[in-house]
Tab-separated table of C-alpha atoms in Angstrom:
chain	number	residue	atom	x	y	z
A	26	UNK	CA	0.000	0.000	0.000
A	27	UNK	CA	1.158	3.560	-0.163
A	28	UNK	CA	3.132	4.884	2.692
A	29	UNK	CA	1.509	7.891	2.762
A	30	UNK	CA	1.098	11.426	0.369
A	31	UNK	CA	4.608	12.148	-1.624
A	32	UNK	CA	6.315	15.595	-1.865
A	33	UNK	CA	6.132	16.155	-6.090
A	34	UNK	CA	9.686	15.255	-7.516
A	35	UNK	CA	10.509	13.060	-4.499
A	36	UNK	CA	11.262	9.755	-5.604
A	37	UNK	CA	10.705	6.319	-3.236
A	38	UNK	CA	14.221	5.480	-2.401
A	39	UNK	CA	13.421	1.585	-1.783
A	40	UNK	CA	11.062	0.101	-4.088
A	41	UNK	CA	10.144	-3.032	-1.824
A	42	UNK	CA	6.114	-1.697	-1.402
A	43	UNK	CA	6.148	-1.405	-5.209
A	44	UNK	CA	3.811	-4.532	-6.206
A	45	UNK	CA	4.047	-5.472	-10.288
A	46	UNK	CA	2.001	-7.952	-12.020
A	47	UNK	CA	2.844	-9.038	-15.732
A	48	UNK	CA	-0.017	-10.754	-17.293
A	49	UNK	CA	0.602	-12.855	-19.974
A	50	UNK	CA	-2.501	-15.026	-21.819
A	51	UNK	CA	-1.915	-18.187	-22.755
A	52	UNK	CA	-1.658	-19.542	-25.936
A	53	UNK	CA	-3.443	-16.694	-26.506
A	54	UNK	CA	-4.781	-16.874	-30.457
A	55	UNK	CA	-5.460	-20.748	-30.251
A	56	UNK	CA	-7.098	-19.682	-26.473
A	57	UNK	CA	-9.027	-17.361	-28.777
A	58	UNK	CA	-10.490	-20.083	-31.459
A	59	UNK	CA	-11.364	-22.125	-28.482
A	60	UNK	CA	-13.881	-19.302	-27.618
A	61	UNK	CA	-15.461	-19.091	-31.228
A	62	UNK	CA	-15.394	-22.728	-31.537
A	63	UNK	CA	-15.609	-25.083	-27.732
A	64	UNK	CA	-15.600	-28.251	-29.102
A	65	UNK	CA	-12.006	-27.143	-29.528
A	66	UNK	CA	-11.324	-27.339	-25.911
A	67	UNK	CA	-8.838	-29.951	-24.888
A	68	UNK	CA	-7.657	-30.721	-28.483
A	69	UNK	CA	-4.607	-29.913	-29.866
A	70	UNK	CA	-5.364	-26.415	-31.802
A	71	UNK	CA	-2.683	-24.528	-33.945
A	72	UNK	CA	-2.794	-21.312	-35.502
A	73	UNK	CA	-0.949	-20.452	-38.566
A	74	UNK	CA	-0.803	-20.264	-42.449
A	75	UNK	CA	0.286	-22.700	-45.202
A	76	UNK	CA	-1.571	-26.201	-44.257
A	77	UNK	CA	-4.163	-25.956	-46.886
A	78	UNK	CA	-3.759	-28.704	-49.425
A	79	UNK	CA	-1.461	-26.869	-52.055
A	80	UNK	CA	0.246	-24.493	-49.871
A	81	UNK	CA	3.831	-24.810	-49.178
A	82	UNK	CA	5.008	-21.186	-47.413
A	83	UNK	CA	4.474	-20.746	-44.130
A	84	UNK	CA	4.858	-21.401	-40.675
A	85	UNK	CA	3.098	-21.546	-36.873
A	86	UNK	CA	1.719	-18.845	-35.305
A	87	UNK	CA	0.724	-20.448	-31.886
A	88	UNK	CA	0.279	-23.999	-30.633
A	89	UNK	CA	-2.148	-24.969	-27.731
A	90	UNK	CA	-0.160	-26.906	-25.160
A	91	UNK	CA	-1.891	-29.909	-26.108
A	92	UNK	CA	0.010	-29.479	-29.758
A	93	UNK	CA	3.094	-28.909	-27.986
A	94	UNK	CA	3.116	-32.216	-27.133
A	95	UNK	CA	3.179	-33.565	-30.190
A	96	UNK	CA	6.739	-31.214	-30.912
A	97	UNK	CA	4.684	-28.397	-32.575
A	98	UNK	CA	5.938	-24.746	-31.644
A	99	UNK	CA	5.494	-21.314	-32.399
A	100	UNK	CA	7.345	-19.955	-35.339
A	101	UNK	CA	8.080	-23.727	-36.709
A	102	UNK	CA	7.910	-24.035	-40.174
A	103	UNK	CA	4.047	-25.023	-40.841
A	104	UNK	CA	5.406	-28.322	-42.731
A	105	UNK	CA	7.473	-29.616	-39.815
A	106	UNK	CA	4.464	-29.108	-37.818
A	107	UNK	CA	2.135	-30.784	-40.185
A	108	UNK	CA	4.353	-33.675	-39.926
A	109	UNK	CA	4.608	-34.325	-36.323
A	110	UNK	CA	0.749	-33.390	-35.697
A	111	UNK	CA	-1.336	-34.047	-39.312
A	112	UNK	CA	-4.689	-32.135	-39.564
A	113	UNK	CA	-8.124	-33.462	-38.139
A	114	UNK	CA	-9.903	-32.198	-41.209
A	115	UNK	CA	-7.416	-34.790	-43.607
A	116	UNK	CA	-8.137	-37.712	-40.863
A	117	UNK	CA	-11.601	-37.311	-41.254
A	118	UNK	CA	-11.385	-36.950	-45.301
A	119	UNK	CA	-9.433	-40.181	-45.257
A	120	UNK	CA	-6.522	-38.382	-46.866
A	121	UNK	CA	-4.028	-39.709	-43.942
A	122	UNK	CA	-2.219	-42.604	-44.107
A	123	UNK	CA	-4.187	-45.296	-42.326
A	124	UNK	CA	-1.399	-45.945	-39.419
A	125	UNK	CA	-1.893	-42.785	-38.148
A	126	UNK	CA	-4.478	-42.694	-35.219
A	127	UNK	CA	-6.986	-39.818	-34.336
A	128	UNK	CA	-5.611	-39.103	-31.400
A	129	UNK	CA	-2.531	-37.891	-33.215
A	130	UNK	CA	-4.209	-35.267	-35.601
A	131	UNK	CA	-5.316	-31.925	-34.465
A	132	UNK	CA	-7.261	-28.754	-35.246
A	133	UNK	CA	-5.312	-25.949	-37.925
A	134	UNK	CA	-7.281	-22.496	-38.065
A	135	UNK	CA	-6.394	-20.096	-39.749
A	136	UNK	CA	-4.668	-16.130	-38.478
A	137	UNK	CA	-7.500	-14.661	-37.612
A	138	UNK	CA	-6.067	-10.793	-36.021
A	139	UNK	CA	-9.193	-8.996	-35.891
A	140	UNK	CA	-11.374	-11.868	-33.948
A	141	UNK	CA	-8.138	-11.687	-31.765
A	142	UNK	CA	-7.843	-8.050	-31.361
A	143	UNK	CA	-11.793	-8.199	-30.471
A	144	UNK	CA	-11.118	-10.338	-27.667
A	145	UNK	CA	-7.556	-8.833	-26.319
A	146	UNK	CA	-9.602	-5.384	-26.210
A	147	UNK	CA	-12.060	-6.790	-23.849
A	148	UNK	CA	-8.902	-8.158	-21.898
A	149	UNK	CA	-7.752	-4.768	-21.685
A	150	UNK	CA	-10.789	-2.939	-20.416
A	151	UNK	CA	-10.398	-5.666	-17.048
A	152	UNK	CA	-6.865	-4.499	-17.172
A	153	UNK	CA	-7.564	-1.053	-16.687
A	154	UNK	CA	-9.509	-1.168	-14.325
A	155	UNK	CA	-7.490	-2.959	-12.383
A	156	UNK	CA	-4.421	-1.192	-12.242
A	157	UNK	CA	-3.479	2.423	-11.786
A	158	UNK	CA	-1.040	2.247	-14.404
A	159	UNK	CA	-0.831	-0.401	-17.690
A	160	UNK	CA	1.970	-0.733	-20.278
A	161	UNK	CA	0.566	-3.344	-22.922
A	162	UNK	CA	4.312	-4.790	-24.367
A	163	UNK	CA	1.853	-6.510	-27.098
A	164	UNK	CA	-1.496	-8.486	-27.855
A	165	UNK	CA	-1.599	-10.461	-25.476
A	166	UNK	CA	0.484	-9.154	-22.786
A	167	UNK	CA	0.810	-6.580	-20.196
A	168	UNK	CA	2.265	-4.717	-17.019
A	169	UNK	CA	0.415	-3.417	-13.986
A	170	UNK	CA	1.211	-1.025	-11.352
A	171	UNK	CA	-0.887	-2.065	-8.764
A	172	UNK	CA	0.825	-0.712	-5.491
A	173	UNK	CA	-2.101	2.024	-4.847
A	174	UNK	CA	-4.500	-1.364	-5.107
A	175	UNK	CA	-3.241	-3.843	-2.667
A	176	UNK	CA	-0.941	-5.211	-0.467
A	177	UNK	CA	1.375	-7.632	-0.615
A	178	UNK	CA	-0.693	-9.145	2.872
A	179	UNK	CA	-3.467	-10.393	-0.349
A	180	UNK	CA	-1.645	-9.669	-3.559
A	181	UNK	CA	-1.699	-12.926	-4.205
A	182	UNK	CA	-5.732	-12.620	-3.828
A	183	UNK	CA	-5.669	-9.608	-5.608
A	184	UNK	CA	-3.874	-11.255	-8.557
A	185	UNK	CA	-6.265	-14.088	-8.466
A	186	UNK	CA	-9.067	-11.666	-9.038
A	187	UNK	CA	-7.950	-10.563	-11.990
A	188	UNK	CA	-7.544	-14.215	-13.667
A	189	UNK	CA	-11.014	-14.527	-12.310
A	190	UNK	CA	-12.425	-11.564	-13.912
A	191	UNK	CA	-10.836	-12.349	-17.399
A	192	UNK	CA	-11.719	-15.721	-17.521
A	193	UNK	CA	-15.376	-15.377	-16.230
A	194	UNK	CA	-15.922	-11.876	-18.282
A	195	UNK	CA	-13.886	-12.926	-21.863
A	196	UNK	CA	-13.240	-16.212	-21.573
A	197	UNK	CA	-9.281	-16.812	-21.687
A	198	UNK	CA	-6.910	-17.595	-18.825
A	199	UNK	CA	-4.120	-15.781	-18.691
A	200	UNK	CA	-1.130	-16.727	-16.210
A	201	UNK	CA	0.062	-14.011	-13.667
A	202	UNK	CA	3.343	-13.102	-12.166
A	203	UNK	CA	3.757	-11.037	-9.281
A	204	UNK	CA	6.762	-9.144	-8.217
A	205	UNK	CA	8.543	-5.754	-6.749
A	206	UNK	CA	9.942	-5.395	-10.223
A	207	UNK	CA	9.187	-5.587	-13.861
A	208	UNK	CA	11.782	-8.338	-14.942
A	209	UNK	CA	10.560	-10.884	-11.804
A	210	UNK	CA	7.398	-10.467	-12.472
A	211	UNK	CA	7.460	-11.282	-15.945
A	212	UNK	CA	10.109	-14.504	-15.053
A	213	UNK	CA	7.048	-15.271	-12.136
A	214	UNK	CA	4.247	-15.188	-14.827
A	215	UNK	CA	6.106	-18.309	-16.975
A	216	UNK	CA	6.754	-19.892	-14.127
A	217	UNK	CA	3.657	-21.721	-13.403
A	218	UNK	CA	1.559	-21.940	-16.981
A	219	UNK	CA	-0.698	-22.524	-18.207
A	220	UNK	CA	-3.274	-20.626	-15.958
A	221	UNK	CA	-0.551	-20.117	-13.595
A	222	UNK	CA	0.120	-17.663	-10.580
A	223	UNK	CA	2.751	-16.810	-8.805
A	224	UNK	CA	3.561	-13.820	-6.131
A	225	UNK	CA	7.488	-13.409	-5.011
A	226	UNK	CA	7.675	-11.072	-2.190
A	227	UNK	CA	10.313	-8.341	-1.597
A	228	UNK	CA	12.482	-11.171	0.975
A	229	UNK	CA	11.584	-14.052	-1.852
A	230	UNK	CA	13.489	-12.514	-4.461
A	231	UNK	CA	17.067	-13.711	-4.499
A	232	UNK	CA	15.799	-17.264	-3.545
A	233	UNK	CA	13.326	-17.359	-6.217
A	234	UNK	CA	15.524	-16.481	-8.861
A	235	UNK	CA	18.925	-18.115	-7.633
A	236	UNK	CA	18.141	-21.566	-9.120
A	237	UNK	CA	16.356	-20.909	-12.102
A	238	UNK	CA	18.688	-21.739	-15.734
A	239	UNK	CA	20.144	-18.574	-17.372
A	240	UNK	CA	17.708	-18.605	-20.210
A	241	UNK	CA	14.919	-18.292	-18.112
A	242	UNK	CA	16.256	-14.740	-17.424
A	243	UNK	CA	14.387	-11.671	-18.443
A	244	UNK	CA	16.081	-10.717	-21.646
A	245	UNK	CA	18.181	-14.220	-22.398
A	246	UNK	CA	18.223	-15.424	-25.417
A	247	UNK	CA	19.595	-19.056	-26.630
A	248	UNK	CA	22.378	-17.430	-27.467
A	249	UNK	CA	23.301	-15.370	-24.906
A	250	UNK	CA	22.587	-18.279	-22.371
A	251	UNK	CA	24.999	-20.505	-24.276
A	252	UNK	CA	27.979	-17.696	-24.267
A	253	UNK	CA	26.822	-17.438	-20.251
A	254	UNK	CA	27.457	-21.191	-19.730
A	255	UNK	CA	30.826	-21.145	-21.938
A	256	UNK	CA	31.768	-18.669	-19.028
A	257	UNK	CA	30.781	-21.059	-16.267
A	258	UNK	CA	27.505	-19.206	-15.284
A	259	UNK	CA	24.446	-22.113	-15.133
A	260	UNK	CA	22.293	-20.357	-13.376
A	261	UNK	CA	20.891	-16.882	-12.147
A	262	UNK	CA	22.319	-17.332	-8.657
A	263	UNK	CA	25.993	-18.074	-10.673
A	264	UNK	CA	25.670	-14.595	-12.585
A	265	UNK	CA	24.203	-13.026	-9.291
A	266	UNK	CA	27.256	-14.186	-7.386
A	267	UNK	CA	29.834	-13.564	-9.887
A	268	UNK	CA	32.223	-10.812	-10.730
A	269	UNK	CA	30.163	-8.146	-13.167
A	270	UNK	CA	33.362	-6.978	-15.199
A	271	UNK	CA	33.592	-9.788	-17.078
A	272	UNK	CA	30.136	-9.660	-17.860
A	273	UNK	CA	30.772	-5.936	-19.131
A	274	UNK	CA	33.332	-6.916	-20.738
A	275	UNK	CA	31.378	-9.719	-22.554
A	276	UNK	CA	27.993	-8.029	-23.419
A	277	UNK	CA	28.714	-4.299	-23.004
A	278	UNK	CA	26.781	-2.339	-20.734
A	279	UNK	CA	23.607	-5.315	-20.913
A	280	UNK	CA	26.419	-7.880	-18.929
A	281	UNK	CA	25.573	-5.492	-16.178
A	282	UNK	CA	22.097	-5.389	-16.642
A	283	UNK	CA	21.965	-9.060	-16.555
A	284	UNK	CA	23.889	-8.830	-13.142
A	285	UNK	CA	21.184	-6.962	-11.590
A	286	UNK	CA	18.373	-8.632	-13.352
A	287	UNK	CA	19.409	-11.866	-11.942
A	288	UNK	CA	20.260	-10.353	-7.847
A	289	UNK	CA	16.683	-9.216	-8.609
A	290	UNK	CA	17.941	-5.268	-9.155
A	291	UNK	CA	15.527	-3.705	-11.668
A	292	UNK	CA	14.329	-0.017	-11.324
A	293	UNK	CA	12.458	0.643	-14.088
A	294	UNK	CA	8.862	1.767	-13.273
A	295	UNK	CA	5.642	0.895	-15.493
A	296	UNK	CA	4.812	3.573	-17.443
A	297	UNK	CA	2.281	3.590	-20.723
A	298	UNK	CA	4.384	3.069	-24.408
A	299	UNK	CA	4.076	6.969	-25.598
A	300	UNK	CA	1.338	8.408	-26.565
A	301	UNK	CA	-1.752	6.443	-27.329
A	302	UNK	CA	-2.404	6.481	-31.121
A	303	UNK	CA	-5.986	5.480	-30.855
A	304	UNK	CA	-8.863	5.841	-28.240
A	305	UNK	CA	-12.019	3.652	-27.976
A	306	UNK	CA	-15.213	2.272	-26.103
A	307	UNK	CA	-17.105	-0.856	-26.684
A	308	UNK	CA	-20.134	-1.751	-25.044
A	309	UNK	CA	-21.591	-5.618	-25.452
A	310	UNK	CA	-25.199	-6.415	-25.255
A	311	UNK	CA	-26.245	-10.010	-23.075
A	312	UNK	CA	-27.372	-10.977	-26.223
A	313	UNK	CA	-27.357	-10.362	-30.263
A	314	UNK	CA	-29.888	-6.993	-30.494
A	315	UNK	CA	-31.267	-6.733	-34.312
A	316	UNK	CA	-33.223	-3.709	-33.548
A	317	UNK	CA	-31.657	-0.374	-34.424
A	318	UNK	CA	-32.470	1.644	-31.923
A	319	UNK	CA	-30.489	0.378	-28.565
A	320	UNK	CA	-27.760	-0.330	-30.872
A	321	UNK	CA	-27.829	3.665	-31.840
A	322	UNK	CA	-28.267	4.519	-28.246
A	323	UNK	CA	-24.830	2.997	-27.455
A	324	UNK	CA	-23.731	4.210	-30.310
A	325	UNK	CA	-24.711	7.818	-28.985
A	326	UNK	CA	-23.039	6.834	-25.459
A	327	UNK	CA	-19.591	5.426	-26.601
A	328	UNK	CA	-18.949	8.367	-29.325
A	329	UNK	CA	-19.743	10.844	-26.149
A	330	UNK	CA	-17.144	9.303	-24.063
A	331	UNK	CA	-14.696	8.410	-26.840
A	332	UNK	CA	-14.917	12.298	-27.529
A	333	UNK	CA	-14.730	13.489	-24.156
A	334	UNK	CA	-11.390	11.433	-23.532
A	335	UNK	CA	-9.697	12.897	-26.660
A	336	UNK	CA	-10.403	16.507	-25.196
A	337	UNK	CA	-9.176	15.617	-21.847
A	338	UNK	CA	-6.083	13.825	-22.843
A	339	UNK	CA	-5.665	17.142	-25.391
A	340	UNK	CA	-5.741	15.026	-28.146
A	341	UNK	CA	-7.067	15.846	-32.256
A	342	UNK	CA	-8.296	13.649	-34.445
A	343	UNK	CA	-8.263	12.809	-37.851
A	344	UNK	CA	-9.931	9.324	-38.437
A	345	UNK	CA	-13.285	7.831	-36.642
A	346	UNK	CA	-14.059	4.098	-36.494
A	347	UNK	CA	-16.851	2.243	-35.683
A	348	UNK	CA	-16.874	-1.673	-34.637
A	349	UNK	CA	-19.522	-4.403	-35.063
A	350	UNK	CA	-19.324	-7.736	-33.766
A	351	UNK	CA	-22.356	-10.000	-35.530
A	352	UNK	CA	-22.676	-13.593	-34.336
A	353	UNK	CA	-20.703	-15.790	-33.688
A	354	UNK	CA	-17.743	-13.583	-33.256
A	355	UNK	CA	-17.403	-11.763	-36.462
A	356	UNK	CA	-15.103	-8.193	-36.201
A	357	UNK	CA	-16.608	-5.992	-38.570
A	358	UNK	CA	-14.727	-2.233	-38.744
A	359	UNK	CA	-15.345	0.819	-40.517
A	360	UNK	CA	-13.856	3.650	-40.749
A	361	UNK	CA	-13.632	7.255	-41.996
A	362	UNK	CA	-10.719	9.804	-42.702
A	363	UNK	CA	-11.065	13.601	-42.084
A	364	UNK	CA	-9.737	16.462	-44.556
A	365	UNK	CA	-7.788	17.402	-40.692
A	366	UNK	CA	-7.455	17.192	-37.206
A	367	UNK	CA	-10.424	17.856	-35.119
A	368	UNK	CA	-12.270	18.441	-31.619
A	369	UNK	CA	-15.462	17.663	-32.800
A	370	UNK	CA	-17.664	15.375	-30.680
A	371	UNK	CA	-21.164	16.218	-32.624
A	372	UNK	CA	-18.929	14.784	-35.570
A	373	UNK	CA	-17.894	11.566	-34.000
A	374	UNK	CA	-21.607	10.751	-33.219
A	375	UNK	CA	-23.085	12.111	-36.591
A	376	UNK	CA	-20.165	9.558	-38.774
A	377	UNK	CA	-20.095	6.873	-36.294
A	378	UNK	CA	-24.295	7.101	-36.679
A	379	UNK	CA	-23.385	7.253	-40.401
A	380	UNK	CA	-20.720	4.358	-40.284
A	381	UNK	CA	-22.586	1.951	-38.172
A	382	UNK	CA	-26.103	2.054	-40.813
A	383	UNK	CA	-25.443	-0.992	-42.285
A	384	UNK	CA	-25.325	-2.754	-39.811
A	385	UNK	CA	-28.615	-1.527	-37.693
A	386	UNK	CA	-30.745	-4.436	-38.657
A	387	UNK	CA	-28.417	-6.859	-38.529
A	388	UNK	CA	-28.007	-8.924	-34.883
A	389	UNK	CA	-24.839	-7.317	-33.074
A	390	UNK	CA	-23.451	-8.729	-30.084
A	391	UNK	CA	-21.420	-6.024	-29.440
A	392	UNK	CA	-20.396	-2.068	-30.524
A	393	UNK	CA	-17.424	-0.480	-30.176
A	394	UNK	CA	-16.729	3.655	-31.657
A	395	UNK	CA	-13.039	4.886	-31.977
A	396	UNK	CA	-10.629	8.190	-32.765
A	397	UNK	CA	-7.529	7.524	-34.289
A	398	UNK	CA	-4.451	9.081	-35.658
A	399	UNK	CA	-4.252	11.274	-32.661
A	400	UNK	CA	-2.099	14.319	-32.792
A	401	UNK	CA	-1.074	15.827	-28.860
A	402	UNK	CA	0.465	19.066	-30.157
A	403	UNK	CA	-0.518	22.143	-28.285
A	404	UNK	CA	-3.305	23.811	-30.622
A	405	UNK	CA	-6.383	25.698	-30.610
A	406	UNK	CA	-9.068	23.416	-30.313
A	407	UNK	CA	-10.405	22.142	-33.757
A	408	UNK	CA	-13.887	21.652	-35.620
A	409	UNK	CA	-14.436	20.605	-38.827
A	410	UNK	CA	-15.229	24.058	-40.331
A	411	UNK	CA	-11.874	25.078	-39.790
A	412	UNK	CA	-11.227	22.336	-42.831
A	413	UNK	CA	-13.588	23.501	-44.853
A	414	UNK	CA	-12.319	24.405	-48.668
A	415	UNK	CA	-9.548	22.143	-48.181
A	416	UNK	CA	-10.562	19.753	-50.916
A	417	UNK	CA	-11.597	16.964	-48.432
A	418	UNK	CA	-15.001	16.678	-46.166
A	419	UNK	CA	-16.183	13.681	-43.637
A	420	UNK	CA	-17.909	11.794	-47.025
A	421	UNK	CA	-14.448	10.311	-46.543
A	422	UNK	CA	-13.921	10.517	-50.529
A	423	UNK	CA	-10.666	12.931	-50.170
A	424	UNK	CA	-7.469	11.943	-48.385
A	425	UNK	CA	-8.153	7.723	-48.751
A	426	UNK	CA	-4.356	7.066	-48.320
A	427	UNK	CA	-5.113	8.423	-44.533
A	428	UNK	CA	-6.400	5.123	-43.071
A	429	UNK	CA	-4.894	4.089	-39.793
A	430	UNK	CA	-0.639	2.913	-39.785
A	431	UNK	CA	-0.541	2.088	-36.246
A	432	UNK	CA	-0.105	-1.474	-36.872
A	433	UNK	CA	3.372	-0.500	-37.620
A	434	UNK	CA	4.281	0.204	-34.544
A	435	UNK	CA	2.462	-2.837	-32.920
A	436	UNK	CA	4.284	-5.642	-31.427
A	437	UNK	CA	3.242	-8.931	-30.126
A	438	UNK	CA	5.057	-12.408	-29.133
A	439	UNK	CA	3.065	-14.417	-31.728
A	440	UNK	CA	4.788	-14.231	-34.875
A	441	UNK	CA	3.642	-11.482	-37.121
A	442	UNK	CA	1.145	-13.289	-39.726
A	443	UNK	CA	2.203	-10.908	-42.343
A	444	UNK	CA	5.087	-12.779	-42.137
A	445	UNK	CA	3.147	-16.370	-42.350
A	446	UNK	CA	1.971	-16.067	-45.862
A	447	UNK	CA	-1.367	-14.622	-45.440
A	448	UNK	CA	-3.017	-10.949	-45.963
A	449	UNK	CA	-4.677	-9.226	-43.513
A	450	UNK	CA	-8.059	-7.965	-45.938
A	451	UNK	CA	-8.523	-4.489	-46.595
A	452	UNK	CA	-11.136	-2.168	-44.564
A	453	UNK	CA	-10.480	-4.414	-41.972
A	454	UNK	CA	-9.133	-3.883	-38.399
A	455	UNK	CA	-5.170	-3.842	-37.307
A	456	UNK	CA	-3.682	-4.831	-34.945
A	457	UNK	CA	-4.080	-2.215	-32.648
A	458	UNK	CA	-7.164	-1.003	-33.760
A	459	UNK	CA	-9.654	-0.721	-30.801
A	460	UNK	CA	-6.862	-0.421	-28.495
């Protein structure tokens, strides 16, 4: 808990009441198909492109840990998975061999990022309102300062309420990690998955990390654990307990950040990633609504509070989204570029209104409105007359090159399907849309 009201520009010398969780979902994109589809559950489910008959380029996205057994793994080429795990769907066509057995077939869907962006935003908004303070590192992880919101008496309570809320709310189990610093707390979250949690107190820290192997260290890679074994070190408590210079003299300045990281030394504070480049709402109904009118009400509501957290943050606008999730779980997105910048809430409602039309008799299980490509520079504030005669209006006819580029700067631990031999289709959302 706090220790009381701080002086402004007085930093806490000893960070042992600071309390960190890192959350990290679980196979999160194959967790994600086993929410559109159930009968999934238990089955070994991979995610990736290139297993359709006549494909021969690419490679494995994420593997359920019931794949993993079979010696499939994210990144793997999709071919070397297909061999060790063959697809359900071929089984049950009788294109298999007939020596291979059921049981060792599984389930291949295919990269589905807005369905999982749909589902990570809803992760989010539990996030957030748990925590004080939330950097998301990527899709399906995140850091959260929660030393205003507990103690460590019940973190460990506190920690289990948010797995509780996320799995009872969205659906997914994610594993936690709980820690006075940002590098334990992310080792503590792998420690114990799948659905795992585990708390290491202030005094637990050194004898928590002392025995783990060096690759299990925050920022180890195979091959800087194999140059840290040529030099003796097996463990963290060997690099904790050894002499730093050679380290330094090894890695550069990171051989002494991997001395500290491993005595459990690590004073970097949560903070957000820069500026936000998007803001958003969603709202879901109990069930699929196919009348217009509470769909428009929300509507109304979300582009409200969507506009009124642009202006307090100071932030323009130049683009306006609207989301529509129809049953099952199908992301639809639209969106609409702006001849400028803009502080304009009547105009978020009036396009998002406009945006959402097509879809008002259709059954929507959820709605979502959005601002993007935010600009924080100090200005007057800005309507959309002040564009006028600029060659561009909100028909969004003029400036079509405009569309969001966020997902540039998006990063998540699940390989990057443009990279997996698939497209992400056009007028569709990115990765960090909704964010």
């Amino acid at each position: 808990m706090s220790d009381g009201p701080r002086l402004p520009g007085v930093e806490r010398q000893v960070d042992e009441d600071r309390i960190v969780c890192h959350v990290d979902a679980d196979c999160f994109y194959a967790s994600c198909e086993r929410l559109r589809e159930p009968e999934l559950r238990g089955e070994p489910v991979v995610v990736g492109m290139g297993y359709e008959p006549g494909e021969t380029v690419g490679a494995v996205a994420t593997a359920s840990y019931e794949a993993r057994e079979f010696g499939v793994e994210s990144a793997q080429a999709i071919s070397t998975a297909l061999e060790r795990l063959p697809r359900r769907a071929a089984y049950e066509a009788g294109d298999l061999d007939g020596a291979t057995d059921r049981g060792e077939t599984g389930h291949y869907r295919p990269v589905d990022m807005d369905y999982y962006e749909s589902v990570a935003a809803d992760v989010r908004e539990i996030l957030h309102d748990c925590a004080d303070v939330v950097r998301e590192v990527s899709i399906d992880e995140a850091y959260l300062d929660v030393t205003e919101r507990t103690a460590w008496e019940v973190a460990d309570g506190f920690a289990r309420h948010i797995k509780d809320r996320i799995r009872r709310e969205v659906g997914v189990a994610v594993s936690v990690g709980v820690a006075p610093t940002m590098s334990t707390a992310k080792i503590a979250s792998d420690f114990d998955k799948p659905d795992g949690l585990t708390v290491v107190r202030p005094d637990e820290i050194r004898d928590f990390l002392a025995p783990l192997e060096v690759d299990l260290l925050h920022g180890v890679g195979p091959v800087t654990a194999r140059e840290l074994r040529e030099m003796g070190l097996e463990t963290a408590g060997d690099v904790a307990a050894t002499d730093p210079e050679p380290l330094v003299e090894r890695f550069g300045e990171r051989g002494r950040e991997l001395y500290d990281r491993a005595r459990g030394d690590d004073d970097r504070r949560v903070e957000p990633k820069g500026d936000p480049k998007s803001f958003s709402r969603e709202s879901a109904f109990a069930e699929a609504v196919a009348e217009p009118e509470p769909k428009y009400d929300q509507i109304e509501t979300l582009a409200a509070a969507v506009a009124d957290r642009a202006r307090r943050e100071g932030a323009l606008y130049r683009t306006i989204g609207v989301k529509a999730v129809t049953p099952p779980y199908d992301v639809n997105t639209r969106e609409r570029s702006l001849p400028g910048p803009v502080d304009d809430p009547e105009l978020v409602d009036r396009v998002a209104r406009d945006l959402f039309a097509e879809f008002e008799r259709e059954p929507v299980r959820k709605v979502g409105v959005r601002v993007a490509n935010l600009e924080f520079a100090a200005a007057d504030q800005a309507s959309l007359e002040s564009w006028e005669g600029d060659g561009g209006g909100p028909d969004g006819r003029s400036n079509p090159e405009s569309a969001d580029d966020e997902a540039a700067d998006a990063t998540d631990d699940e390989p990057d399907p443009g990279t997996l031999g698939g497209d992400r289709s056009s007028g569709q959302s990115s990765l960090a849309d909704f964010s």
